[in-house]
Tab-separated table of C-alpha atoms and ligand atoms in Angstrom:
chain	number	residue	atom	x	y	z
A	1	MET	CA	-0.016	13.188	-28.984
A	2	ALA	CA	0.518	13.205	-25.221
A	3	ASN	CA	3.643	14.736	-23.654
A	4	PRO	CA	6.409	12.337	-22.667
A	5	PHE	CA	6.787	11.485	-18.993
A	6	PRO	CA	9.899	12.810	-17.225
A	7	GLU	CA	13.174	11.081	-17.952
A	8	HIS	CA	13.929	8.219	-15.493
A	9	PHE	CA	10.256	8.021	-14.501
A	10	PHE	CA	9.712	4.945	-12.302
A	11	TRP	CA	7.435	2.587	-14.216
A	12	GLY	CA	6.542	-0.443	-12.216
A	13	ALA	CA	4.224	-2.509	-10.113
A	14	ALA	CA	3.763	-3.254	-6.437
A	15	THR	CA	3.106	-6.197	-4.207
A	16	SER	CA	3.887	-7.269	-0.657
A	17	ALA	CA	5.599	-10.242	0.955
A	18	PRO	CA	2.487	-11.637	2.665
A	19	GLN	CA	0.492	-11.444	-0.568
A	20	SER	CA	3.031	-12.917	-2.951
A	21	GLU	CA	5.941	-14.606	-1.233
A	22	GLY	CA	4.594	-18.017	-0.233
A	23	GLY	CA	7.150	-20.420	1.258
A	24	GLN	CA	4.997	-20.115	4.354
A	25	TYR	CA	7.009	-22.172	6.811
A	26	GLU	CA	10.039	-22.741	4.588
A	27	GLY	CA	13.525	-21.323	4.964
A	28	GLY	CA	13.202	-20.743	8.690
A	29	ARG	CA	10.178	-18.410	8.511
A	30	SER	CA	7.920	-18.168	11.573
A	31	ALA	CA	4.186	-17.395	11.507
A	32	SER	CA	2.678	-14.007	10.796
A	33	THR	CA	-0.683	-12.975	12.181
A	34	TRP	CA	-2.307	-13.800	8.830
A	35	ASP	CA	-0.971	-17.375	8.919
A	36	LYS	CA	-2.375	-17.900	12.400
A	37	TRP	CA	-5.691	-16.201	11.745
A	38	PHE	CA	-6.267	-18.427	8.733
A	39	GLU	CA	-5.439	-21.480	10.804
A	40	LEU	CA	-7.884	-20.342	13.484
A	41	GLU	CA	-10.772	-19.122	11.282
A	42	PRO	CA	-10.372	-20.272	7.647
A	43	GLU	CA	-14.086	-19.682	7.042
A	44	ASN	CA	-13.436	-15.921	7.171
A	45	PHE	CA	-11.384	-16.101	3.988
A	46	ASN	CA	-12.820	-16.166	0.454
A	47	SER	CA	-13.068	-19.783	-0.779
A	48	ASN	CA	-10.782	-20.913	2.044
A	49	GLN	CA	-7.859	-19.286	0.241
A	50	GLY	CA	-5.214	-18.593	2.851
A	51	PRO	CA	-1.790	-16.948	2.964
A	52	LYS	CA	-0.101	-20.202	1.975
A	53	ASN	CA	-1.694	-19.927	-1.477
A	54	THR	CA	0.178	-16.940	-2.756
A	55	THR	CA	2.055	-16.324	-5.984
A	56	ASN	CA	4.988	-18.254	-4.544
A	57	VAL	CA	7.646	-15.727	-5.420
A	58	PHE	CA	9.872	-17.459	-2.849
A	59	ASP	CA	10.377	-20.279	-5.349
A	60	ARG	CA	9.874	-18.333	-8.572
A	61	TYR	CA	11.600	-14.981	-8.127
A	62	LYS	CA	14.286	-15.795	-10.688
A	63	GLU	CA	11.641	-16.248	-13.353
A	64	ASP	CA	9.567	-13.298	-12.084
A	65	THR	CA	12.365	-10.751	-12.228
A	66	LYS	CA	12.833	-11.708	-15.862
A	67	LEU	CA	9.091	-11.224	-16.496
A	68	MET	CA	9.437	-7.664	-15.211
A	69	SER	CA	12.080	-6.692	-17.693
A	70	ASP	CA	10.095	-8.498	-20.429
A	71	ILE	CA	7.526	-5.709	-20.107
A	72	ASN	CA	10.080	-2.935	-19.546
A	73	LEU	CA	9.388	-2.292	-15.855
A	74	ASN	CA	12.264	-0.300	-14.371
A	75	SER	CA	11.179	-0.427	-10.703
A	76	TYR	CA	9.282	-2.719	-8.377
A	77	ARG	CA	7.968	-2.559	-4.840
A	78	THR	CA	7.621	-5.426	-2.475
A	79	SER	CA	8.191	-5.908	1.233
A	80	ILE	CA	10.370	-7.961	3.512
A	81	SER	CA	8.657	-10.417	5.787
A	82	TRP	CA	9.657	-9.405	9.302
A	83	ASN	CA	8.917	-12.926	10.545
A	84	ARG	CA	11.154	-14.414	7.850
A	85	LEU	CA	14.112	-12.119	8.497
A	86	LEU	CA	13.879	-12.341	12.291
A	87	PRO	CA	11.712	-15.388	13.089
A	88	ASP	CA	11.789	-14.719	16.848
A	89	GLY	CA	12.318	-10.968	16.572
A	90	LYS	CA	15.954	-11.221	17.667
A	91	THR	CA	17.824	-13.856	15.677
A	92	LEU	CA	18.831	-13.148	12.115
A	93	ASN	CA	17.758	-15.921	9.722
A	94	PRO	CA	20.641	-16.535	7.275
A	95	GLN	CA	18.329	-18.261	4.787
A	96	ALA	CA	16.180	-15.139	4.620
A	97	VAL	CA	19.235	-12.979	4.063
A	98	GLN	CA	20.346	-15.210	1.227
A	99	TYR	CA	16.892	-15.220	-0.384
A	100	TYR	CA	16.324	-11.460	-0.215
A	101	ARG	CA	19.869	-10.632	-1.312
A	102	ASP	CA	19.601	-12.845	-4.343
A	103	TYR	CA	16.106	-11.525	-5.155
A	104	PHE	CA	17.131	-7.845	-4.876
A	105	LYS	CA	20.334	-8.450	-6.800
A	106	ARG	CA	18.424	-10.107	-9.630
A	107	LEU	CA	16.032	-7.162	-9.745
A	108	ARG	CA	18.991	-4.843	-10.145
A	109	ASP	CA	20.537	-7.121	-12.776
A	110	GLN	CA	17.319	-6.841	-14.786
A	111	GLY	CA	17.427	-3.036	-14.572
A	112	VAL	CA	14.599	-2.974	-12.024
A	113	GLU	CA	15.050	-0.604	-9.063
A	114	PRO	CA	13.823	-2.326	-5.886
A	115	ILE	CA	11.686	-0.199	-3.553
A	116	ILE	CA	11.542	-2.164	-0.351
A	117	ASN	CA	8.924	-1.789	2.322
A	118	LEU	CA	9.208	-3.051	5.889
A	119	PHE	CA	5.627	-3.553	7.070
A	120	HIS	CA	2.608	-4.418	4.969
A	121	PHE	CA	-0.093	-5.347	7.505
A	122	ASP	CA	1.940	-8.416	8.567
A	123	MET	CA	2.624	-8.416	12.278
A	124	PRO	CA	4.723	-11.398	13.409
A	125	TRP	CA	2.562	-13.709	15.490
A	126	TRP	CA	4.971	-13.767	18.434
A	127	LEU	CA	4.560	-9.987	18.731
A	128	MET	CA	0.812	-10.016	18.126
A	129	GLU	CA	0.537	-12.388	21.078
A	130	LYS	CA	2.102	-9.634	23.169
A	131	GLY	CA	-0.417	-7.058	21.929
A	132	GLY	CA	1.053	-6.062	18.552
A	133	TRP	CA	1.148	-2.310	17.963
A	134	GLU	CA	-0.847	-1.726	21.136
A	135	ASN	CA	2.190	-2.770	23.105
A	136	ARG	CA	4.778	-0.007	23.273
A	137	GLU	CA	7.577	-2.562	23.020
A	138	SER	CA	6.614	-2.982	19.357
A	139	ILE	CA	8.380	0.330	18.592
A	140	ASP	CA	11.793	-0.928	19.691
A	141	HIS	CA	11.240	-4.285	18.014
A	142	PHE	CA	10.391	-2.548	14.741
A	143	ALA	CA	13.388	-0.210	14.968
A	144	PHE	CA	15.647	-3.232	15.521
A	145	TYR	CA	14.127	-5.041	12.539
A	146	ALA	CA	14.513	-1.919	10.364
A	147	ARG	CA	18.177	-1.552	11.318
A	148	ILE	CA	18.900	-5.196	10.500
A	149	ALA	CA	17.176	-4.820	7.113
A	150	PHE	CA	19.135	-1.635	6.298
A	151	GLU	CA	22.407	-3.311	7.317
A	152	GLN	CA	21.787	-6.519	5.402
A	153	PHE	CA	20.403	-5.045	2.183
A	154	GLY	CA	21.441	-1.385	2.165
A	155	ASP	CA	23.981	-1.971	-0.603
A	156	LEU	CA	21.266	-3.344	-2.907
A	157	VAL	CA	18.272	-1.231	-1.923
A	158	HIS	CA	18.324	2.531	-2.320
A	159	TYR	CA	14.619	3.249	-1.839
A	160	TRP	CA	13.167	2.160	1.493
A	161	THR	CA	9.724	2.626	2.953
A	162	THR	CA	8.686	1.931	6.521
A	163	PHE	CA	4.960	1.166	6.239
A	164	ASN	CA	2.292	0.499	3.665
A	165	GLU	CA	-0.941	2.359	4.461
A	166	PRO	CA	-0.317	2.503	8.220
A	167	ILE	CA	-3.853	3.739	8.883
A	168	VAL	CA	-5.268	0.502	7.499
A	169	HIS	CA	-4.080	-1.805	10.287
A	170	VAL	CA	-5.547	0.789	12.671
A	171	THR	CA	-8.997	1.025	11.091
A	172	CYS	CA	-9.300	-2.580	9.906
A	173	GLY	CA	-7.869	-4.169	13.056
A	174	TYR	CA	-9.112	-1.832	15.802
A	175	LEU	CA	-12.284	-0.321	14.316
A	176	GLY	CA	-13.451	-3.265	12.246
A	177	GLU	CA	-13.110	-6.935	11.533
A	178	TYR	CA	-10.940	-6.996	8.412
A	179	HIS	CA	-7.652	-7.482	10.245
A	180	TRP	CA	-6.768	-9.368	13.395
A	181	PRO	CA	-7.281	-8.705	16.352
A	182	LYS	CA	-10.770	-7.550	15.199
A	183	VAL	CA	-11.189	-5.072	18.027
A	184	ASN	CA	-13.695	-2.234	17.875
A	185	ASN	CA	-12.459	0.475	20.171
A	186	LEU	CA	-11.613	4.043	19.229
A	187	LYS	CA	-9.298	4.679	22.157
A	188	ARG	CA	-7.254	1.560	21.441
A	189	ALA	CA	-7.155	2.460	17.747
A	190	VAL	CA	-5.666	5.866	18.575
A	191	GLN	CA	-3.010	4.198	20.742
A	192	VAL	CA	-2.098	1.843	17.888
A	193	ALA	CA	-1.866	4.786	15.470
A	194	HIS	CA	0.428	6.678	17.848
A	195	HIS	CA	2.738	3.693	18.327
A	196	THR	CA	2.813	3.175	14.561
A	197	ASN	CA	3.845	6.782	13.986
A	198	LEU	CA	6.560	6.368	16.631
A	199	ALA	CA	7.739	3.104	15.062
A	200	HIS	CA	7.973	4.822	11.674
A	201	ALA	CA	10.057	7.638	13.184
A	202	ALA	CA	12.271	5.197	15.089
A	203	ALA	CA	13.037	3.383	11.810
A	204	VAL	CA	13.892	6.681	10.099
A	205	VAL	CA	16.253	7.471	12.992
A	206	GLU	CA	18.018	4.099	12.490
A	207	PHE	CA	18.301	4.770	8.769
A	208	ARG	CA	19.861	8.203	9.282
A	209	LYS	CA	22.245	6.834	11.963
A	210	LEU	CA	23.644	4.237	9.571
A	211	GLY	CA	24.199	6.869	6.917
A	212	ILE	CA	23.669	4.364	4.127
A	213	GLU	CA	23.230	5.462	0.558
A	214	GLY	CA	19.596	5.920	-0.405
A	215	LYS	CA	16.304	7.493	0.569
A	216	ILE	CA	13.588	6.621	3.013
A	217	GLY	CA	9.848	7.177	2.663
A	218	ASN	CA	6.450	6.075	3.886
A	219	ILE	CA	3.601	4.728	1.763
A	220	LEU	CA	0.277	6.356	2.595
A	221	ASN	CA	-3.171	5.893	1.130
A	222	LEU	CA	-3.922	9.516	0.378
A	223	SER	CA	-7.428	10.116	-0.848
A	224	PRO	CA	-8.769	13.567	-1.582
A	225	VAL	CA	-11.738	14.361	0.657
A	226	TYR	CA	-14.770	15.979	-0.974
A	227	ALA	CA	-17.704	17.452	0.965
A	228	LYS	CA	-21.309	17.030	-0.126
A	229	SER	CA	-21.800	20.802	-0.145
A	230	ASN	CA	-20.186	24.039	0.928
A	231	GLN	CA	-22.418	24.331	3.974
A	232	ALA	CA	-20.510	24.808	7.201
A	233	GLU	CA	-21.563	21.408	8.646
A	234	ASP	CA	-20.401	19.493	5.570
A	235	LEU	CA	-17.138	21.428	5.490
A	236	GLN	CA	-16.591	20.586	9.144
A	237	ALA	CA	-17.129	16.897	8.298
A	238	LYS	CA	-14.588	17.279	5.503
A	239	LEU	CA	-12.030	18.821	7.854
A	240	ASN	CA	-12.579	16.014	10.366
A	241	ALA	CA	-12.264	13.270	7.751
A	242	GLU	CA	-9.188	14.841	6.182
A	243	THR	CA	-7.567	15.150	9.609
A	244	LEU	CA	-8.370	11.626	10.761
A	245	HIS	CA	-7.966	9.654	7.528
A	246	VAL	CA	-5.273	11.582	5.677
A	247	LYS	CA	-3.302	13.982	7.840
A	248	SER	CA	-2.954	11.772	10.943
A	249	PHE	CA	-0.079	10.035	9.169
A	250	LEU	CA	0.780	12.538	6.446
A	251	GLU	CA	1.719	15.411	8.762
A	252	PRO	CA	3.991	13.435	11.093
A	253	THR	CA	5.585	11.811	8.024
A	254	VAL	CA	6.293	15.047	6.153
A	255	ASN	CA	6.340	17.751	8.849
A	256	GLY	CA	7.312	15.732	11.907
A	257	GLU	CA	4.269	16.721	13.975
A	258	TYR	CA	0.608	15.906	14.505
A	259	PRO	CA	-1.987	18.308	13.077
A	260	GLU	CA	-3.433	20.731	15.644
A	261	HIS	CA	-6.997	19.781	14.698
A	262	LEU	CA	-6.247	16.110	15.386
A	263	ILE	CA	-5.102	16.924	18.901
A	264	THR	CA	-8.200	19.083	19.427
A	265	LEU	CA	-10.547	16.336	18.214
A	266	LEU	CA	-8.880	13.681	20.354
A	267	LYS	CA	-8.765	15.873	23.467
A	268	ASP	CA	-12.364	16.904	23.072
A	269	ASN	CA	-13.448	13.270	22.884
A	270	ASP	CA	-11.235	11.945	25.649
A	271	LEU	CA	-9.243	9.937	23.135
A	272	LEU	CA	-5.698	11.194	23.614
A	273	PRO	CA	-3.254	8.270	23.626
A	274	HIS	CA	-0.908	7.443	26.445
A	275	THR	CA	2.409	9.160	25.651
A	276	LEU	CA	5.863	9.383	27.184
A	277	ASP	CA	8.344	12.240	27.427
A	278	GLY	CA	10.323	12.309	24.235
A	279	ASP	CA	7.486	11.126	21.950
A	280	LYS	CA	7.119	14.557	20.391
A	281	GLU	CA	10.823	14.734	19.694
A	282	LEU	CA	10.893	11.259	18.173
A	283	ILE	CA	7.951	12.100	15.886
A	284	SER	CA	9.864	15.201	14.748
A	285	LYS	CA	12.681	12.926	13.559
A	286	GLY	CA	10.423	10.871	11.292
A	287	LYS	CA	10.471	13.254	8.329
A	288	VAL	CA	10.913	11.373	5.075
A	289	ASP	CA	12.710	11.975	1.793
A	290	PHE	CA	9.767	10.922	-0.344
A	291	LEU	CA	6.199	9.646	-0.179
A	292	GLY	CA	4.525	6.653	-1.762
A	293	VAL	CA	0.930	7.526	-2.569
A	294	ASN	CA	-1.590	4.708	-2.876
A	295	TYR	CA	-4.694	5.958	-4.609
A	296	TYR	CA	-7.815	3.952	-5.401
A	297	GLN	CA	-10.794	6.168	-4.652
A	298	PRO	CA	-11.747	9.496	-3.072
A	299	ILE	CA	-13.411	9.978	0.317
A	300	ARG	CA	-16.801	11.711	0.073
A	301	VAL	CA	-18.400	12.984	3.243
A	302	GLU	CA	-21.334	14.841	4.694
A	303	ALA	CA	-22.219	16.128	8.150
A	304	VAL	CA	-23.401	13.746	10.854
A	305	PRO	CA	-26.990	14.641	11.859
A	306	THR	CA	-26.693	16.419	15.232
A	307	ASP	CA	-29.020	14.013	17.032
A	308	GLU	CA	-26.873	11.069	15.933
A	309	VAL	CA	-23.513	12.334	17.201
A	310	ASN	CA	-22.094	10.565	20.251
A	311	HIS	CA	-20.030	12.766	22.488
A	312	PRO	CA	-17.466	11.580	23.407
A	313	ALA	CA	-17.202	9.825	20.065
A	314	THR	CA	-17.422	6.041	19.934
A	315	SER	CA	-16.608	5.586	16.251
A	316	LEU	CA	-15.259	7.527	13.272
A	317	GLY	CA	-18.882	7.886	12.163
A	318	ASP	CA	-19.243	10.551	14.879
A	319	PHE	CA	-16.908	12.869	12.962
A	320	SER	CA	-18.199	12.548	9.402
A	321	ARG	CA	-20.497	10.337	7.364
A	322	HIS	CA	-19.968	8.767	3.968
A	323	TYR	CA	-21.720	10.737	1.242
A	324	ASN	CA	-23.125	8.671	-1.597
A	325	TRP	CA	-22.431	10.877	-4.621
A	326	PRO	CA	-25.185	10.082	-7.152
A	327	GLU	CA	-22.906	10.648	-10.154
A	328	LYS	CA	-20.195	8.271	-9.078
A	329	LYS	CA	-18.756	5.661	-11.420
A	330	MET	CA	-18.067	2.374	-9.675
A	331	ASN	CA	-15.812	-0.618	-9.976
A	332	PRO	CA	-18.653	-3.028	-9.219
A	333	TYR	CA	-16.349	-5.943	-8.322
A	334	ARG	CA	-14.443	-4.196	-5.570
A	335	GLY	CA	-17.198	-1.697	-4.726
A	336	TRP	CA	-14.808	1.243	-5.010
A	337	GLU	CA	-15.501	4.498	-6.829
A	338	ILE	CA	-13.412	5.214	-9.933
A	339	TYR	CA	-12.414	8.864	-9.966
A	340	PRO	CA	-9.126	9.458	-11.818
A	341	GLU	CA	-9.221	13.241	-11.188
A	342	GLY	CA	-8.595	12.477	-7.506
A	343	ILE	CA	-4.974	11.675	-8.290
A	344	TYR	CA	-4.490	15.199	-9.651
A	345	ASP	CA	-6.095	16.764	-6.571
A	346	ILE	CA	-3.843	14.774	-4.241
A	347	ALA	CA	-0.769	15.731	-6.249
A	348	MET	CA	-1.735	19.390	-6.009
A	349	MET	CA	-2.294	19.099	-2.269
A	350	ILE	CA	1.222	17.654	-1.880
A	351	LYS	CA	2.615	20.440	-4.045
A	352	GLU	CA	0.803	23.313	-2.333
A	353	ASP	CA	0.593	22.161	1.286
A	354	TYR	CA	3.523	19.766	1.749
A	355	GLY	CA	6.468	21.595	0.211
A	356	ASN	CA	6.194	19.711	-3.093
A	357	ILE	CA	7.957	16.733	-1.519
A	358	PRO	CA	8.893	14.083	-4.120
A	359	PHE	CA	6.341	11.288	-4.383
A	360	TYR	CA	5.381	8.447	-6.634
A	361	ILE	CA	2.081	6.693	-7.134
A	362	SER	CA	2.904	3.524	-5.268
A	363	GLU	CA	-0.440	1.763	-5.851
A	364	ASN	CA	-3.330	2.266	-8.211
A	365	GLY	CA	-5.300	-0.442	-9.909
A	366	MET	CA	-8.522	-2.186	-10.705
A	367	GLY	CA	-9.583	-5.501	-9.194
A	368	VAL	CA	-11.901	-7.567	-11.377
A	369	SER	CA	-13.694	-10.806	-10.503
A	370	GLU	CA	-13.807	-13.879	-12.731
A	371	GLU	CA	-11.384	-12.315	-15.135
A	372	GLU	CA	-10.851	-15.579	-16.962
A	373	ARG	CA	-14.084	-14.866	-18.859
A	374	PHE	CA	-12.135	-12.207	-20.773
A	375	ALA	CA	-9.430	-14.631	-21.986
A	376	ASP	CA	-8.987	-15.027	-25.731
A	377	ASP	CA	-8.189	-18.367	-27.350
A	378	LYS	CA	-4.505	-17.980	-26.439
A	379	GLY	CA	-5.406	-17.439	-22.778
A	380	ILE	CA	-4.609	-13.720	-22.897
A	381	ILE	CA	-7.003	-11.672	-20.794
A	382	GLN	CA	-8.319	-8.803	-22.901
A	383	ASP	CA	-8.406	-6.326	-20.046
A	384	ASP	CA	-9.317	-3.193	-21.977
A	385	TYR	CA	-11.095	-1.891	-18.852
A	386	ARG	CA	-7.761	-1.985	-16.983
A	387	ILE	CA	-5.923	-0.196	-19.791
A	388	GLU	CA	-8.580	2.531	-19.734
A	389	PHE	CA	-8.376	2.744	-15.959
A	390	ILE	CA	-4.581	3.120	-16.017
A	391	TYR	CA	-4.728	5.543	-18.939
A	392	ASP	CA	-7.192	7.845	-17.174
A	393	HIS	CA	-5.167	7.863	-13.961
A	394	LEU	CA	-1.859	8.370	-15.762
A	395	ALA	CA	-3.366	11.244	-17.752
A	396	ASN	CA	-4.065	12.926	-14.410
A	397	VAL	CA	-0.555	12.149	-13.169
A	398	GLN	CA	0.786	13.815	-16.271
A	399	LYS	CA	-1.484	16.798	-15.855
A	400	ALA	CA	-0.178	17.166	-12.297
A	401	ILE	CA	3.452	16.915	-13.433
A	402	ASP	CA	2.762	19.577	-16.060
A	403	ALA	CA	1.374	21.731	-13.240
A	404	GLY	CA	4.606	21.308	-11.257
A	405	ALA	CA	3.960	18.227	-9.098
A	406	ASN	CA	7.100	16.367	-8.078
A	407	CYS	CA	5.887	12.901	-9.102
A	408	PHE	CA	8.638	10.467	-10.041
A	409	GLY	CA	6.762	7.276	-10.853
A	410	TYR	CA	3.660	5.155	-11.223
A	411	HIS	CA	3.206	1.600	-9.958
A	412	LEU	CA	0.245	-0.582	-10.727
A	413	TRP	CA	-1.235	-2.793	-8.085
A	414	THR	CA	-0.117	-5.424	-9.003
A	415	PHE	CA	2.451	-7.308	-11.062
A	416	ILE	CA	1.108	-10.884	-10.975
A	417	ASP	CA	-2.432	-11.489	-9.630
A	418	CYS	CA	-1.894	-11.894	-5.907
A	419	TRP	CA	-3.639	-13.066	-2.769
A	420	SER	CA	-5.718	-10.396	-1.149
A	421	TRP	CA	-6.285	-10.891	2.556
A	422	LEU	CA	-9.864	-11.906	3.345
A	423	ASN	CA	-10.757	-11.651	-0.348
A	424	GLY	CA	-8.295	-14.364	-1.368
A	425	TYR	CA	-8.168	-14.423	-5.158
A	426	ARG	CA	-11.651	-12.981	-5.687
A	427	ASN	CA	-10.417	-9.895	-7.566
A	428	ARG	CA	-7.524	-9.941	-10.000
A	429	TYR	CA	-5.305	-6.870	-10.400
A	430	GLY	CA	-2.128	-7.975	-12.208
A	431	PHE	CA	-0.364	-7.245	-15.456
A	432	TYR	CA	0.163	-11.017	-15.409
A	433	ARG	CA	-2.611	-13.539	-14.981
A	434	LEU	CA	-1.917	-16.244	-12.399
A	435	ILE	CA	-3.240	-19.725	-13.123
A	436	LEU	CA	-3.993	-20.898	-9.607
A	437	GLU	CA	-3.673	-24.611	-10.271
A	438	THR	CA	-0.255	-24.464	-11.935
A	439	GLY	CA	1.255	-21.162	-10.825
A	440	GLU	CA	1.743	-20.233	-14.482
A	441	ARG	CA	2.046	-16.509	-15.279
A	442	ILE	CA	0.494	-15.250	-18.523
A	443	PRO	CA	0.730	-11.614	-19.608
A	444	LYS	CA	-2.579	-9.800	-20.035
A	445	LYS	CA	-3.239	-7.303	-22.802
A	446	SER	CA	-2.411	-4.521	-20.319
A	447	ALA	CA	1.096	-6.002	-19.947
A	448	PHE	CA	1.741	-5.616	-23.675
A	449	TRP	CA	0.255	-2.138	-23.593
A	450	ILE	CA	2.358	-0.919	-20.655
A	451	LYS	CA	5.467	-2.360	-22.293
A	452	ASP	CA	4.930	-0.027	-25.248
A	453	VAL	CA	3.931	2.917	-23.062
A	454	ILE	CA	7.167	2.521	-21.080
A	455	GLN	CA	9.234	2.119	-24.198
A	456	GLN	CA	7.804	5.347	-25.635
A	457	ASN	CA	7.615	6.988	-22.173
A	458	GLN	CA	4.291	8.295	-23.334
A	459	LEU	CA	0.616	7.397	-23.018
A	460	ILE	CA	-0.988	5.398	-25.820
A	461	LYS	CA	-4.748	5.530	-26.356
A	462	LEU	CA	-6.479	2.165	-26.355
A	463	ASN	CA	-8.091	2.794	-29.737
A	464	GLN	CA	-4.636	3.357	-31.238
A	465	TYR	CA	-3.393	0.111	-29.819
A	466	ASP	CA	-4.141	-3.299	-31.233
A	467	LYS	CA	-1.680	-5.774	-29.771
A	468	GLY	CA	-2.208	-8.547	-27.249
A	469	GLU	CA	-5.190	-9.869	-29.152
B	1	BGP	C1	-4.239	-1.741	-0.819
B	1	BGP	C2	-3.237	-2.659	-0.136
B	1	BGP	C3	-2.840	-3.853	-0.942
B	1	BGP	C4	-3.918	-4.432	-1.837
B	1	BGP	C5	-4.776	-3.361	-2.501
B	1	BGP	C6	-5.984	-3.857	-3.248
B	1	BGP	O1	-4.942	-1.009	0.120
B	1	BGP	O2	-2.062	-1.950	0.166
B	1	BGP	O3	-2.290	-4.787	-0.063
B	1	BGP	O4	-4.565	-5.460	-1.248
B	1	BGP	O5	-5.210	-2.409	-1.554
B	1	BGP	O6	-7.058	-4.051	-2.394
B	1	BGP	P1	-7.765	-5.444	-2.183
B	1	BGP	O7	-6.684	-6.466	-2.278
B	1	BGP	O8	-8.378	-5.380	-0.836
B	1	BGP	O9	-8.779	-5.584	-3.261
């Protein structure tokens, strides 16, 4: 029998406001960039499914908080919509305050600890029109928003996070076409990353100034980086990838400074961002109390062939190349590798190299297409594949805890199937199935399984489990 998890382990699930809240233009909310992008280019989104078609938590949170305690969840992460709380960036929306206060209070009443995030890829449109994170003003706007959120909800929320996967709006929005403004420019991407790190630190400063009860963290997608071989060129590619994809946010967040190798790489490629006096000091004030770690898949790299390197670099592909590991196991729906051992390696890296700072697994999960084909005659999705996926990852979390990692929780992505950006509802991730036409929530087999796991505080093997059928 497996060891029990630590006492008070955070068992839960995660979502975000833009992916689950709905109530698009209700209750005084203004547009986010996703709302506008969908209005401008709906054809970019899977099956024309836009941000209006979310789980509609705005209307159903009373029922949803109850569904959480039905399956024993004791914690939950979502985000506040910046453009709901401050529709013009300055004026507090009383309807938003009322909604979030009631929502967070109900979570607490159900014994569910709210972990509340401030930014999950959802730039208010009014600010995006001024350049979004490229515009330095965004730092002060974000710090103001953070302070208002802490003041309004600080009595109900004791775990705050500033960003979700801050590198993603950099790479998807400024080095690719997955987020607006769909720019492809390395120099601009670096500027956005710098402003994001400053905005994070400015929010931490506001939090510390207010002296409210609670802790503040940052949610990072931390993948272990594996090199194709131990040859010097592949190891150099690994160092570059680790620095750019992992440490560019991890080191400022935990140590309050940028990694030396990052500065060297940027300088050498004429990519240093525009900075002001005082930036270094502000970054040093952004140290967090805990980390959220989103883990889906590892990063595998190999050296870039010398004759293909651009110098100065024009894309991240000039620093390392993706290595296609022949033995990899894939989630064919999402196209992501499944490698549960990666969670152990990340936990050990945090333990050894980052002072064993407390962290929790803030996202991990398996998106599956056309999941309704696995429904039994009662409509319950028999998602054995998800139970196995969670089991394998949790077994590695446990192994890491046994080896001394300071991991205080595990959250599945996601609670109820939610809207996923350009992918709409293509892949389903939830403990609860969402019937799109009616909004009905139906627990999947994994929901029954996790309920028992949480109750026993211990892993249960699928073949010793026969409920939910
Ligand atoms: C993470 C994001 C989530 C969520 C998840 C699943 O990177 O923080 O917002 O979307 O990935 O990925 P996807 O929805 O793209 O399948």
